Short mmCIF file of C-alpha atoms in Angstrom, two decimals:
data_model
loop_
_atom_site.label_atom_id
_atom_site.label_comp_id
_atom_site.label_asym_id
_atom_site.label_seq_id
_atom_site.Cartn_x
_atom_site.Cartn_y
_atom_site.Cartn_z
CA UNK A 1 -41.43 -114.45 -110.98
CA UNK A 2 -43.14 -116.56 -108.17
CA UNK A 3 -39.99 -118.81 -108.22
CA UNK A 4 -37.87 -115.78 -107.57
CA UNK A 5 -40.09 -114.80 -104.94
CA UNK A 6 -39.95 -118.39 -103.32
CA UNK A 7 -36.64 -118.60 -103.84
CA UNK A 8 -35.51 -115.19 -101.74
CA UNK A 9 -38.31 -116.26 -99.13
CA UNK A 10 -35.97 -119.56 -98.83
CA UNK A 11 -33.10 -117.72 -98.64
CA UNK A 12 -33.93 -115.45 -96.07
CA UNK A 13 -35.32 -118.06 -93.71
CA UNK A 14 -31.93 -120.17 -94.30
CA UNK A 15 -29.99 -116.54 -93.77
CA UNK A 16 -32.28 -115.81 -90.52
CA UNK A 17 -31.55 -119.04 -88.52
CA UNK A 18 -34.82 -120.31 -88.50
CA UNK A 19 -34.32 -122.90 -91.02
CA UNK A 20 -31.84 -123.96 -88.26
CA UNK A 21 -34.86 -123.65 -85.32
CA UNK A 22 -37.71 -125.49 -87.53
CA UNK A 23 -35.16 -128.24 -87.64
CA UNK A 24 -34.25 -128.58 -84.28
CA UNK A 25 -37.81 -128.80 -83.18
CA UNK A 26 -38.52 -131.35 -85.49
CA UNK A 27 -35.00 -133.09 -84.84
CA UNK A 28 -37.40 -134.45 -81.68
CA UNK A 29 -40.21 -135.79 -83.35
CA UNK A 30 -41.08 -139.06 -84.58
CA UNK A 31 -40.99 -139.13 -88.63
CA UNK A 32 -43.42 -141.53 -89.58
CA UNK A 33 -43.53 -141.63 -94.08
CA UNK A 34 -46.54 -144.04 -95.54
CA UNK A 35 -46.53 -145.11 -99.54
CA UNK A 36 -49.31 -146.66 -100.58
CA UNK A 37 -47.37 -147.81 -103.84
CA UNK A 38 -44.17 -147.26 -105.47
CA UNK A 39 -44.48 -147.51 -109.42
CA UNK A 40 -42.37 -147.59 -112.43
CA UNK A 41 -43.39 -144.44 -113.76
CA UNK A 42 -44.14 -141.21 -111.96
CA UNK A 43 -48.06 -140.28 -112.40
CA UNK A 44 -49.17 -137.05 -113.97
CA UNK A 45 -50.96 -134.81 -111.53
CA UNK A 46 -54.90 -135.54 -111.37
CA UNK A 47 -54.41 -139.45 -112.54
CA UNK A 48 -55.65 -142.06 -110.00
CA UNK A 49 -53.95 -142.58 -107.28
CA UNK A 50 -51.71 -139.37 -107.63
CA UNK A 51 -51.35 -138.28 -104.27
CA UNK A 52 -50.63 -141.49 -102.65
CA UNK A 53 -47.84 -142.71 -104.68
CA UNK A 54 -44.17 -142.14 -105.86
CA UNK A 55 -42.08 -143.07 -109.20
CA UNK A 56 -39.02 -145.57 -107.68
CA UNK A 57 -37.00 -142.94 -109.30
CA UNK A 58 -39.04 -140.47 -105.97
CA UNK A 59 -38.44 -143.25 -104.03
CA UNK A 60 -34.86 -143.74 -104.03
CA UNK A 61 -34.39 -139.73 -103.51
CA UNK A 62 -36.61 -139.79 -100.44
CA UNK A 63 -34.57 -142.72 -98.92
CA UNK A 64 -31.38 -140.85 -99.77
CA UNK A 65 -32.55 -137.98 -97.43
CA UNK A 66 -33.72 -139.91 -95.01
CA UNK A 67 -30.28 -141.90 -94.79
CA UNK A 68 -28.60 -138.42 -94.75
CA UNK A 69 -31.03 -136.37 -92.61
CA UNK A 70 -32.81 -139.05 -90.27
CA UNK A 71 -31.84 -141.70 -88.29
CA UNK A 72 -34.24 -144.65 -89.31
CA UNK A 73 -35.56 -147.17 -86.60
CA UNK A 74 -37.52 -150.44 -86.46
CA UNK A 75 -41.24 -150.62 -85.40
CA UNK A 76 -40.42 -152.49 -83.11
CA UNK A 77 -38.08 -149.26 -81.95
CA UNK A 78 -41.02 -147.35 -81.31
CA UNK A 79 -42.87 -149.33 -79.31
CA UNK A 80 -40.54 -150.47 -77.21
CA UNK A 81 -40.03 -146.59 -76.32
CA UNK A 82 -43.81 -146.14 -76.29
CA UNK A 83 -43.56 -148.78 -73.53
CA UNK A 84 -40.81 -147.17 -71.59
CA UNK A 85 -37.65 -148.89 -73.02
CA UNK A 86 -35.06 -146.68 -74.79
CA UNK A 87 -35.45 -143.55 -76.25
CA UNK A 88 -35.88 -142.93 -79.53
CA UNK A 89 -32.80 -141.22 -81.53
CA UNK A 90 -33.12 -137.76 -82.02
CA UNK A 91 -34.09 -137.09 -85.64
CA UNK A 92 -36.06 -140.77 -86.03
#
């Protein structure tokens, strides 16, 4: 039942527009994603190191969105537009 639940809640917000307004804000920001280790296997909630790591299987998804949905830059990107060079991308 809670899926359901989450599921029209989803809905709703995509049906509302402001799926399409969350996104836009964020379309602004600076994405920055940290892994502290990507591993073979994908860890069962509560072992070691749970929270701070992804299966390659995880990782190859999230780089598949970000490829789609993002526009990936360089470090050295960033702080060259820290420093006044030129802007970021929208949706780095």
């Amino acid at each position: 039942m809670a899926f359901s639940v989450r599921m029209a809640a989803l809905r709703a917000a995509e049906l509302s527009g402001i799926n399409y307004l969350i996104h836009q804000f964020h379309a602004s920001k600076l994405l920055v994603l940290c892994y502290h280790g990507v591993l073979e296997r994908r860890l069962a909630h509560g072992e070691a190191n749970f929270e701070t790591t992804v299966s390659a299987e995880d990782f190859a998804e999230h780089l598949a969105f970000l490829l789609r949905w993002r526009q990936p830059v360089t470090l050295s990107d960033v702080r060259a537009a820290m420093l006044g060079g030129r802007p970021l991308p929208r949706r780095a």
